């Protein structure tokens, strides 16, 4: 949108013109409704899983919080990813008000009920398909988008005025009517009585339960159909046209604000209902994974491995290390959320292999074999790029190679993806020309990779908060032990610094009461290190404040768990210094566009602008009592700092305003305090982002308006400008799969301060499964490569769905409990069919009953499942959840006293007599 439309859009939101709004206060808003519904849904799923496993479930304290719910779900290590997922969903919900402010269907304005429901239905199907493809991040984004119109229905329509106490379930069903919609020429409102709009909806509309919603326009001269209701509010020009006033319930102060809490309650119930619909379609575990909840570490582990012949020994070492790692973490709190493997050589790279099963992943590793290659560079950055495109946020990735990068032109793209995913990337490199170790002689190794070539890997490790470990082959097995250390679920970064160019430097970091297992990692050439503890002790024979190990160019110091400020002095050619610990307290950071008129933020999909003021959103995780006292942007190489102004937002979130973004790479440092269990003795803590961030003079924006149909081109418009030197900017496009194609001109001419349009054409093969996500990176690079920026977009591939009906159940036979009271068991056979034109039955699940269920396919029709169930007569009720392959769901119920025809003939007297006889029989047996 243009700047003028931006301001207008913000005013719309400020005045409640486009939904419940997101302003704090007594009124309910989209943030409150969404987060509360997600927390409630998560509790119910975790409770059901606990009961199925025969475990007790302790409800968290009210009101539910991210930390409390994750702990109740026995998923404490998922607190960070749970919060990240909720934040992602909320950001997408809020973005609808910004990006779709004038699209009536996204807000159910102008009686656009069909368009609004179509958005919801298409979105639900897309979310389910994303989850089936295990693309949980895309599922979150699409879920957040459809929750906005779903919630707005109750604020903008007259559903609450018509007296409904429950949500309109037909909004999420395609095979039914959403209700009787007012005709195009049917009058729906009368003018309000001054400021009193309580009775402005016509009686025949309310009594006939006819649906209407307010018309809305902000441009003078626009009107509405005669006799129709208006949305209302200061900016709505239609509200001053007969009939005057409005019917929105966005806030307590709206024209129909007397029903605001009713509408918000309905919207919350509807949000819970759509979450339950998705849960039923995909299953409990995938549903929780979508919300970032798992009983492992909550982080993904990725390996990117060179498979050329010269790497045969290295691959064997990786296989041994991986097997040991998997055996040690499988089934524990440190088991990764998912595993990613990407092999590469020359000229091939990929495919990306991803699984949540540790044994399957071990099989992937065991199947690796070295072949081909020589002394030529390999496609290492292509492999790393593919892994980053498939990795969830905050992943740990390790790249193994003994060769330089053949595709070094992808360096900026890889850095962009590192920033976008905030993943930590480490490199284990064998065969460099120089490897240094403390107190040992520099030795010449294999001449396969020169030090200058290895510098690319060092630069990427620095950008990603990792280490570039250069080792001899016989040291690789020892080096792989750092995978276990770094990939631990609760690792936090206390300090990260980079090259000192031979000058001695002094660093400090803070260890707090919650920090344990503190490690200092140093890489470089002939680095001499002095460490001083918080108690002022230096390491010597009397004061053993650390243990020391080294491998290749990496020095590892295991420090004592002392609370306070540590000092590290390093001299020599320091490459990188990183201090980590284990603690539940950490933070998430998003660069946001702060919208002062609405006191809200929209997350940036790109880099912030150099030298301008801007904002960050910092979210604390792992503590409900911690607070942020200071946030600083610290130069990654150098000593410069930019301190921000911290504004608490509630729920552990803090908006941070900075006067300018640095022109060099920087990290985000957060200082805070926590009262923990001793309010009179708060402790201080300090955390740092492992990721190096960058700002840019280039601005790029793009929005994907719809899904991609296989075999059909999709146009993705983008808009770019520069505040720096103009000229021809190179355009680089990358996708996460070579089957997907993306094309655009090779360059674009940007003039300082002027917006220029461009278009990318994207396509996918006809056989691409629905729910597959294309990760598209659009990168602009200025003349001479001095300035770059990027935007990363997720595009869902989706085939047109024609199957909107859920499977149906038919009772084939039943041996019931009616005719023979001495019978202690009953049995039923059913046929579950998705119809001749359906997509097929995907799953039949027992939701009520404790008997034995057997499900198998029909020999004659793949769209049919045959089901048998047997149980005791004192457990007479059966309920089955049936799901087809596009996520349509229904529930089938059978009773032990039911007839073969399926009519619920309970024959109450017979039923009662049987139950009495059964009870007597049980008593006699005792």
PDB file of N, CA and C in Angstrom, residues 135 342 349-352 382-383 385-391 417 733-742 762-763 771-777 792-795 797:
ATOM      1  N   UNK A 135       4.722 -29.231   7.235  1.00  0.00           N
ATOM      2  CA  UNK A 135       5.197 -27.859   7.137  1.00  0.00           C
ATOM      3  C   UNK A 135       4.412 -27.035   8.147  1.00  0.00           C
ATOM      4  N   UNK A 342      20.840 -33.368   4.602  1.00  0.00           N
ATOM      5  CA  UNK A 342      21.032 -32.942   3.216  1.00  0.00           C
ATOM      6  C   UNK A 342      22.438 -33.355   2.781  1.00  0.00           C
ATOM      7  N   UNK A 349      23.217 -31.861  -5.133  1.00  0.00           N
ATOM      8  CA  UNK A 349      22.968 -31.619  -3.721  1.00  0.00           C
ATOM      9  C   UNK A 349      21.533 -32.041  -3.431  1.00  0.00           C
ATOM     10  N   UNK A 350      21.289 -32.460  -2.189  1.00  0.00           N
ATOM     11  CA  UNK A 350      19.959 -32.938  -1.814  1.00  0.00           C
ATOM     12  C   UNK A 350      19.808 -34.421  -2.137  1.00  0.00           C
ATOM     13  N   UNK A 351      18.596 -34.955  -1.925  1.00  0.00           N
ATOM     14  CA  UNK A 351      17.404 -34.233  -1.479  1.00  0.00           C
ATOM     15  C   UNK A 351      17.416 -33.951   0.020  1.00  0.00           C
ATOM     16  N   UNK A 352      16.508 -33.102   0.452  1.00  0.00           N
ATOM     17  CA  UNK A 352      16.324 -32.867   1.879  1.00  0.00           C
ATOM     18  C   UNK A 352      15.504 -34.013   2.448  1.00  0.00           C
ATOM     19  N   UNK A 382      24.843 -24.765  -1.504  1.00  0.00           N
ATOM     20  CA  UNK A 382      23.540 -25.198  -2.009  1.00  0.00           C
ATOM     21  C   UNK A 382      22.894 -26.172  -1.037  1.00  0.00           C
ATOM     22  N   UNK A 383      23.707 -27.089  -0.499  1.00  0.00           N
ATOM     23  CA  UNK A 383      23.181 -28.026   0.497  1.00  0.00           C
ATOM     24  C   UNK A 383      22.745 -27.325   1.761  1.00  0.00           C
ATOM     25  N   UNK A 385      21.863 -24.143   2.035  1.00  0.00           N
ATOM     26  CA  UNK A 385      20.678 -23.351   1.707  1.00  0.00           C
ATOM     27  C   UNK A 385      19.424 -24.219   1.763  1.00  0.00           C
ATOM     28  N   UNK A 386      19.499 -25.424   1.202  1.00  0.00           N
ATOM     29  CA  UNK A 386      18.347 -26.324   1.200  1.00  0.00           C
ATOM     30  C   UNK A 386      17.959 -26.704   2.628  1.00  0.00           C
ATOM     31  N   UNK A 387      18.946 -26.973   3.477  1.00  0.00           N
ATOM     32  CA  UNK A 387      18.652 -27.322   4.865  1.00  0.00           C
ATOM     33  C   UNK A 387      17.990 -26.161   5.596  1.00  0.00           C
ATOM     34  N   UNK A 388      18.479 -24.938   5.383  1.00  0.00           N
ATOM     35  CA  UNK A 388      17.896 -23.774   6.051  1.00  0.00           C
ATOM     36  C   UNK A 388      16.476 -23.511   5.581  1.00  0.00           C
ATOM     37  N   UNK A 389      16.197 -23.779   4.298  1.00  0.00           N
ATOM     38  CA  UNK A 389      14.845 -23.575   3.793  1.00  0.00           C
ATOM     39  C   UNK A 389      13.869 -24.593   4.375  1.00  0.00           C
ATOM     40  N   UNK A 390      14.354 -25.754   4.766  1.00  0.00           N
ATOM     41  CA  UNK A 390      13.487 -26.769   5.348  1.00  0.00           C
ATOM     42  C   UNK A 390      13.503 -26.784   6.854  1.00  0.00           C
ATOM     43  N   UNK A 391      14.314 -25.933   7.465  1.00  0.00           N
ATOM     44  CA  UNK A 391      14.487 -25.973   8.915  1.00  0.00           C
ATOM     45  C   UNK A 391      13.490 -25.054   9.604  1.00  0.00           C
ATOM     46  N   UNK A 417      18.987 -16.438   4.938  1.00  0.00           N
ATOM     47  CA  UNK A 417      18.195 -17.528   5.516  1.00  0.00           C
ATOM     48  C   UNK A 417      18.581 -17.784   6.967  1.00  0.00           C
ATOM     49  N   UNK A 733      16.901 -15.245  -7.250  1.00  0.00           N
ATOM     50  CA  UNK A 733      15.755 -16.016  -6.771  1.00  0.00           C
ATOM     51  C   UNK A 733      16.214 -17.410  -6.383  1.00  0.00           C
ATOM     52  N   UNK A 734      15.723 -17.919  -5.280  1.00  0.00           N
ATOM     53  CA  UNK A 734      16.004 -19.305  -4.891  1.00  0.00           C
ATOM     54  C   UNK A 734      14.726 -19.920  -4.341  1.00  0.00           C
ATOM     55  N   UNK A 735      14.570 -21.214  -4.576  1.00  0.00           N
ATOM     56  CA  UNK A 735      13.452 -21.978  -4.016  1.00  0.00           C
ATOM     57  C   UNK A 735      14.013 -23.192  -3.298  1.00  0.00           C
ATOM     58  N   UNK A 736      13.177 -23.814  -2.487  1.00  0.00           N
ATOM     59  CA  UNK A 736      13.631 -24.932  -1.664  1.00  0.00           C
ATOM     60  C   UNK A 736      13.583 -26.273  -2.377  1.00  0.00           C
ATOM     61  N   UNK A 737      13.255 -26.302  -3.650  1.00  0.00           N
ATOM     62  CA  UNK A 737      13.183 -27.558  -4.388  1.00  0.00           C
ATOM     63  C   UNK A 737      13.442 -27.250  -5.860  1.00  0.00           C
ATOM     64  N   UNK A 738      14.303 -28.050  -6.472  1.00  0.00           N
ATOM     65  CA  UNK A 738      14.664 -27.798  -7.866  1.00  0.00           C
ATOM     66  C   UNK A 738      13.494 -28.041  -8.823  1.00  0.00           C
ATOM     67  N   UNK A 739      12.462 -28.711  -8.356  1.00  0.00           N
ATOM     68  CA  UNK A 739      11.290 -28.920  -9.214  1.00  0.00           C
ATOM     69  C   UNK A 739      10.488 -27.646  -9.388  1.00  0.00           C
ATOM     70  N   UNK A 740      10.603 -26.738  -8.417  1.00  0.00           N
ATOM     71  CA  UNK A 740       9.865 -25.488  -8.479  1.00  0.00           C
ATOM     72  C   UNK A 740      10.673 -24.474  -9.294  1.00  0.00           C
ATOM     73  N   UNK A 741       9.999 -23.707 -10.092  1.00  0.00           N
ATOM     74  CA  UNK A 741      10.698 -22.707 -10.890  1.00  0.00           C
ATOM     75  C   UNK A 741      10.242 -21.315 -10.493  1.00  0.00           C
ATOM     76  N   UNK A 742      11.173 -20.382 -10.499  1.00  0.00           N
ATOM     77  CA  UNK A 742      10.877 -18.978 -10.218  1.00  0.00           C
ATOM     78  C   UNK A 742      11.681 -18.146 -11.201  1.00  0.00           C
ATOM     79  N   UNK A 762       6.139 -17.876 -10.441  1.00  0.00           N
ATOM     80  CA  UNK A 762       6.448 -19.132  -9.754  1.00  0.00           C
ATOM     81  C   UNK A 762       5.547 -20.224 -10.307  1.00  0.00           C
ATOM     82  N   UNK A 763       6.099 -21.441 -10.443  1.00  0.00           N
ATOM     83  CA  UNK A 763       5.278 -22.579 -10.885  1.00  0.00           C
ATOM     84  C   UNK A 763       5.775 -23.854 -10.222  1.00  0.00           C
ATOM     85  N   UNK A 771      -0.540 -28.950  -0.129  1.00  0.00           N
ATOM     86  CA  UNK A 771       0.071 -28.684   1.169  1.00  0.00           C
ATOM     87  C   UNK A 771       1.560 -28.481   1.108  1.00  0.00           C
ATOM     88  N   UNK A 772       2.186 -28.843  -0.027  1.00  0.00           N
ATOM     89  CA  UNK A 772       3.610 -28.603  -0.193  1.00  0.00           C
ATOM     90  C   UNK A 772       3.860 -27.093  -0.182  1.00  0.00           C
ATOM     91  N   UNK A 773       4.928 -26.685   0.458  1.00  0.00           N
ATOM     92  CA  UNK A 773       5.238 -25.266   0.549  1.00  0.00           C
ATOM     93  C   UNK A 773       6.491 -24.929  -0.254  1.00  0.00           C
ATOM     94  N   UNK A 774       6.377 -23.928  -1.086  1.00  0.00           N
ATOM     95  CA  UNK A 774       7.536 -23.378  -1.772  1.00  0.00           C
ATOM     96  C   UNK A 774       8.085 -22.239  -0.920  1.00  0.00           C
ATOM     97  N   UNK A 775       9.345 -22.351  -0.524  1.00  0.00           N
ATOM     98  CA  UNK A 775      10.015 -21.250   0.150  1.00  0.00           C
ATOM     99  C   UNK A 775      10.759 -20.459  -0.909  1.00  0.00           C
ATOM    100  N   UNK A 776      10.295 -19.253  -1.174  1.00  0.00           N
ATOM    101  CA  UNK A 776      10.861 -18.400  -2.213  1.00  0.00           C
ATOM    102  C   UNK A 776      11.629 -17.255  -1.565  1.00  0.00           C
ATOM    103  N   UNK A 777      12.902 -17.139  -1.933  1.00  0.00           N
ATOM    104  CA  UNK A 777      13.716 -16.023  -1.468  1.00  0.00           C
ATOM    105  C   UNK A 777      13.973 -15.082  -2.638  1.00  0.00           C
ATOM    106  N   UNK A 792      11.724 -13.450   2.336  1.00  0.00           N
ATOM    107  CA  UNK A 792      11.456 -14.881   2.255  1.00  0.00           C
ATOM    108  C   UNK A 792       9.948 -15.084   2.335  1.00  0.00           C
ATOM    109  N   UNK A 793       9.381 -15.732   1.315  1.00  0.00           N
ATOM    110  CA  UNK A 793       7.945 -15.958   1.232  1.00  0.00           C
ATOM    111  C   UNK A 793       7.646 -17.447   1.229  1.00  0.00           C
ATOM    112  N   UNK A 794       6.557 -17.813   1.879  1.00  0.00           N
ATOM    113  CA  UNK A 794       6.075 -19.196   1.817  1.00  0.00           C
ATOM    114  C   UNK A 794       4.813 -19.230   0.955  1.00  0.00           C
ATOM    115  N   UNK A 795       4.842 -20.093  -0.051  1.00  0.00           N
ATOM    116  CA  UNK A 795       3.716 -20.215  -0.976  1.00  0.00           C
ATOM    117  C   UNK A 795       3.225 -21.653  -0.913  1.00  0.00           C
ATOM    118  N   UNK A 797       1.306 -24.854  -2.218  1.00  0.00           N
ATOM    119  CA  UNK A 797       0.791 -25.486  -3.431  1.00  0.00           C
ATOM    120  C   UNK A 797      -0.504 -26.200  -3.064  1.00  0.00           C
TER     121      UNK A 797
END
